[in-house]
GROMACS .gro file of C-alpha atoms in nm:
model
  194
    1UNK     CA    1  -0.015  -1.284  -1.332
    2UNK     CA    2  -0.082  -0.999  -1.155
    3UNK     CA    3  -0.127  -0.667  -1.421
    4UNK     CA    4   0.273  -0.573  -1.330
    5UNK     CA    5   0.431  -0.910  -1.445
    6UNK     CA    6   0.445  -1.049  -1.132
    7UNK     CA    7   0.308  -1.404  -1.096
    8UNK     CA    8   0.087  -1.390  -0.760
    9UNK     CA    9   0.228  -1.801  -0.726
   10UNK     CA   10   0.578  -1.630  -0.711
   11UNK     CA   11   0.432  -1.439  -0.402
   12UNK     CA   12   0.460  -1.678  -0.126
   13UNK     CA   13   0.764  -1.562   0.006
   14UNK     CA   14   0.803  -1.240   0.185
   15UNK     CA   15   1.135  -1.201   0.004
   16UNK     CA   16   0.940  -1.203  -0.310
   17UNK     CA   17   0.771  -0.921  -0.194
   18UNK     CA   18   1.031  -0.650  -0.170
   19UNK     CA   19   1.120  -0.784  -0.548
   20UNK     CA   20   0.777  -0.776  -0.662
   21UNK     CA   21   0.755  -0.357  -0.517
   22UNK     CA   22   1.094  -0.269  -0.657
   23UNK     CA   23   0.983  -0.424  -1.013
   24UNK     CA   24   0.580  -0.253  -0.970
   25UNK     CA   25   0.821   0.062  -0.857
   26UNK     CA   26   0.978   0.053  -1.199
   27UNK     CA   27   0.660   0.015  -1.388
   28UNK     CA   28   0.454   0.287  -1.246
   29UNK     CA   29   0.715   0.511  -1.308
   30UNK     CA   30   0.659   0.443  -1.677
   31UNK     CA   31   0.283   0.441  -1.684
   32UNK     CA   32   0.191   0.787  -1.859
   33UNK     CA   33  -0.006   1.008  -1.573
   34UNK     CA   34  -0.309   1.077  -1.834
   35UNK     CA   35  -0.400   0.692  -1.752
   36UNK     CA   36  -0.573   0.711  -1.414
   37UNK     CA   37  -0.703   0.336  -1.463
   38UNK     CA   38  -0.362   0.165  -1.469
   39UNK     CA   39  -0.195   0.418  -1.206
   40UNK     CA   40  -0.467   0.307  -0.981
   41UNK     CA   41  -0.420  -0.060  -1.033
   42UNK     CA   42  -0.020  -0.015  -0.969
   43UNK     CA   43  -0.042   0.176  -0.665
   44UNK     CA   44  -0.314  -0.049  -0.536
   45UNK     CA   45  -0.062  -0.342  -0.592
   46UNK     CA   46   0.215  -0.160  -0.467
   47UNK     CA   47   0.017  -0.067  -0.163
   48UNK     CA   48  -0.050  -0.438  -0.083
   49UNK     CA   49   0.299  -0.525  -0.164
   50UNK     CA   50   0.449  -0.223   0.112
   51UNK     CA   51   0.168  -0.360   0.334
   52UNK     CA   52   0.347  -0.736   0.342
   53UNK     CA   53   0.688  -0.586   0.323
   54UNK     CA   54   0.611  -0.360   0.638
   55UNK     CA   55   0.502  -0.646   0.859
   56UNK     CA   56   0.755  -0.896   0.732
   57UNK     CA   57   1.003  -0.650   0.845
   58UNK     CA   58   0.818  -0.577   1.170
   59UNK     CA   59   0.799  -0.920   1.249
   60UNK     CA   60   1.167  -0.991   1.193
   61UNK     CA   61   1.281  -0.714   1.383
   62UNK     CA   62   1.042  -0.588   1.624
   63UNK     CA   63   1.218  -0.381   1.894
   64UNK     CA   64   1.288  -0.159   1.548
   65UNK     CA   65   1.047  -0.176   1.316
   66UNK     CA   66   0.679  -0.302   1.499
   67UNK     CA   67   0.572   0.059   1.620
   68UNK     CA   68   0.664   0.195   1.292
   69UNK     CA   69   0.453  -0.066   1.107
   70UNK     CA   70   0.142   0.038   1.383
   71UNK     CA   71   0.224   0.377   1.254
   72UNK     CA   72   0.227   0.288   0.894
   73UNK     CA   73  -0.111   0.091   0.911
   74UNK     CA   74  -0.316   0.429   0.961
   75UNK     CA   75  -0.186   0.582   0.657
   76UNK     CA   76  -0.234   0.235   0.449
   77UNK     CA   77  -0.578   0.199   0.557
   78UNK     CA   78  -0.652   0.608   0.428
   79UNK     CA   79  -0.449   0.554   0.109
   80UNK     CA   80  -0.692   0.240   0.059
   81UNK     CA   81  -0.977   0.430   0.117
   82UNK     CA   82  -0.886   0.711  -0.124
   83UNK     CA   83  -0.789   0.478  -0.398
   84UNK     CA   84  -1.131   0.344  -0.364
   85UNK     CA   85  -1.252   0.711  -0.400
   86UNK     CA   86  -1.114   0.754  -0.769
   87UNK     CA   87  -1.368   0.781  -1.053
   88UNK     CA   88  -1.079   0.484  -1.206
   89UNK     CA   89  -1.204   0.240  -0.906
   90UNK     CA   90  -1.558   0.233  -1.057
   91UNK     CA   91  -1.435  -0.027  -1.352
   92UNK     CA   92  -1.233  -0.245  -1.104
   93UNK     CA   93  -1.267  -0.510  -0.849
   94UNK     CA   94  -0.964  -0.440  -0.597
   95UNK     CA   95  -0.856  -0.726  -0.395
   96UNK     CA   96  -0.571  -0.724  -0.114
   97UNK     CA   97  -0.369  -1.020  -0.148
   98UNK     CA   98  -0.316  -1.172   0.190
   99UNK     CA   99   0.050  -1.112   0.303
  100UNK     CA  100   0.298  -1.412   0.391
  101UNK     CA  101   0.403  -1.470   0.741
  102UNK     CA  102   0.739  -1.506   0.824
  103UNK     CA  103   0.891  -1.891   0.828
  104UNK     CA  104   1.226  -1.864   0.942
  105UNK     CA  105   1.413  -1.575   1.133
  106UNK     CA  106   1.547  -1.333   0.965
  107UNK     CA  107   1.778  -1.044   1.047
  108UNK     CA  108   1.802  -0.637   1.099
  109UNK     CA  109   1.986  -0.557   0.710
  110UNK     CA  110   1.729  -0.813   0.550
  111UNK     CA  111   1.456  -0.584   0.756
  112UNK     CA  112   1.637  -0.286   0.641
  113UNK     CA  113   1.601  -0.381   0.240
  114UNK     CA  114   1.231  -0.431   0.279
  115UNK     CA  115   1.196  -0.138   0.442
  116UNK     CA  116   1.406   0.025   0.165
  117UNK     CA  117   1.183  -0.116  -0.096
  118UNK     CA  118   0.878   0.063   0.084
  119UNK     CA  119   1.048   0.399   0.066
  120UNK     CA  120   1.162   0.387  -0.248
  121UNK     CA  121   0.789   0.309  -0.411
  122UNK     CA  122   0.593   0.574  -0.174
  123UNK     CA  123   0.843   0.815  -0.323
  124UNK     CA  124   0.764   0.704  -0.705
  125UNK     CA  125   0.410   0.630  -0.601
  126UNK     CA  126   0.357   1.007  -0.492
  127UNK     CA  127   0.539   1.153  -0.786
  128UNK     CA  128   0.288   1.004  -1.012
  129UNK     CA  129  -0.003   1.007  -0.828
  130UNK     CA  130   0.082   1.383  -0.818
  131UNK     CA  131   0.082   1.366  -1.194
  132UNK     CA  132  -0.196   1.160  -1.253
  133UNK     CA  133  -0.432   1.413  -1.059
  134UNK     CA  134  -0.264   1.707  -1.264
  135UNK     CA  135  -0.371   1.526  -1.588
  136UNK     CA  136  -0.689   1.357  -1.461
  137UNK     CA  137  -1.043   1.487  -1.637
  138UNK     CA  138  -1.255   1.411  -1.347
  139UNK     CA  139  -1.268   1.567  -1.038
  140UNK     CA  140  -1.296   1.219  -0.827
  141UNK     CA  141  -0.962   1.116  -0.995
  142UNK     CA  142  -0.809   1.483  -0.931
  143UNK     CA  143  -0.919   1.525  -0.587
  144UNK     CA  144  -0.838   1.134  -0.476
  145UNK     CA  145  -0.491   1.125  -0.645
  146UNK     CA  146  -0.409   1.431  -0.509
  147UNK     CA  147  -0.481   1.303  -0.177
  148UNK     CA  148  -0.293   0.986  -0.239
  149UNK     CA  149   0.015   1.189  -0.318
  150UNK     CA  150   0.024   1.316   0.013
  151UNK     CA  151  -0.070   1.013   0.184
  152UNK     CA  152   0.241   0.825  -0.005
  153UNK     CA  153   0.464   1.107   0.141
  154UNK     CA  154   0.320   1.032   0.508
  155UNK     CA  155   0.337   0.676   0.456
  156UNK     CA  156   0.701   0.736   0.368
  157UNK     CA  157   0.765   0.949   0.691
  158UNK     CA  158   0.609   0.683   0.891
  159UNK     CA  159   0.879   0.423   0.813
  160UNK     CA  160   1.142   0.660   0.794
  161UNK     CA  161   1.003   0.686   1.168
  162UNK     CA  162   0.910   1.078   1.152
  163UNK     CA  163   0.553   1.035   1.265
  164UNK     CA  164   0.551   0.830   1.574
  165UNK     CA  165   0.204   0.917   1.689
  166UNK     CA  166  -0.076   0.792   1.433
  167UNK     CA  167  -0.325   0.522   1.564
  168UNK     CA  168  -0.598   0.349   1.367
  169UNK     CA  169  -0.960   0.465   1.448
  170UNK     CA  170  -1.216   0.330   1.227
  171UNK     CA  171  -1.538   0.540   1.273
  172UNK     CA  172  -1.742   0.436   0.960
  173UNK     CA  173  -2.002   0.219   0.950
  174UNK     CA  174  -1.900   0.035   0.643
  175UNK     CA  175  -1.613  -0.167   0.611
  176UNK     CA  176  -1.283  -0.074   0.457
  177UNK     CA  177  -1.206  -0.302   0.141
  178UNK     CA  178  -0.843  -0.274   0.328
  179UNK     CA  179  -0.874  -0.369   0.632
  180UNK     CA  180  -1.180  -0.611   0.674
  181UNK     CA  181  -0.945  -0.889   0.814
  182UNK     CA  182  -0.578  -0.866   0.931
  183UNK     CA  183  -0.362  -1.100   0.764
  184UNK     CA  184  -0.240  -1.250   1.114
  185UNK     CA  185  -0.606  -1.369   1.129
  186UNK     CA  186  -0.726  -1.521   0.816
  187UNK     CA  187  -0.718  -1.484   0.441
  188UNK     CA  188  -1.072  -1.397   0.362
  189UNK     CA  189  -1.091  -1.145   0.089
  190UNK     CA  190  -1.198  -0.786   0.107
  191UNK     CA  191  -1.538  -0.659  -0.089
  192UNK     CA  192  -1.478  -0.336  -0.265
  193UNK     CA  193  -1.664  -0.082  -0.166
  194UNK     CA  194  -1.954   0.147  -0.335
   0.00000   0.00000   0.00000
């Protein structure tokens, strides 16, 4: 069971990712912005679920969602890096759960439902991250949560098709906890950077 009442075993089907993201979005809106650690946990888990939803939609209807998923991937990477830079992240081990592949054909309406759950989550996460930055007492939390608020807005813009030209370019020498392995290439668990 994760921190938001979602059984990890329940996340074995792509359909459950969207429902779990909706439940997490609801709980995120109820977290006090003066508590950076619960906000960080919810934002991290939500980012993982949003990624899983996006990958599922791009697999189901590549003509419509594949290019947006590639653009969103860059912002997902930046968000993950920023979340690990918060002061709150010092007391956590952040682990990305591998995304589940589609085992059957899904249609355009199903994919659009997945994307809508991402858009709903990004709006809520942007608001909560901004409020957390305003309430934070640690400078790292103020800076990182403020950056995350902007990045959640950018993630939503990618899925709405408003940011068509992002490309993921990793220039650092240390591996990101988010991108050590792509879900389609294996399920090794990423390590937290610090």
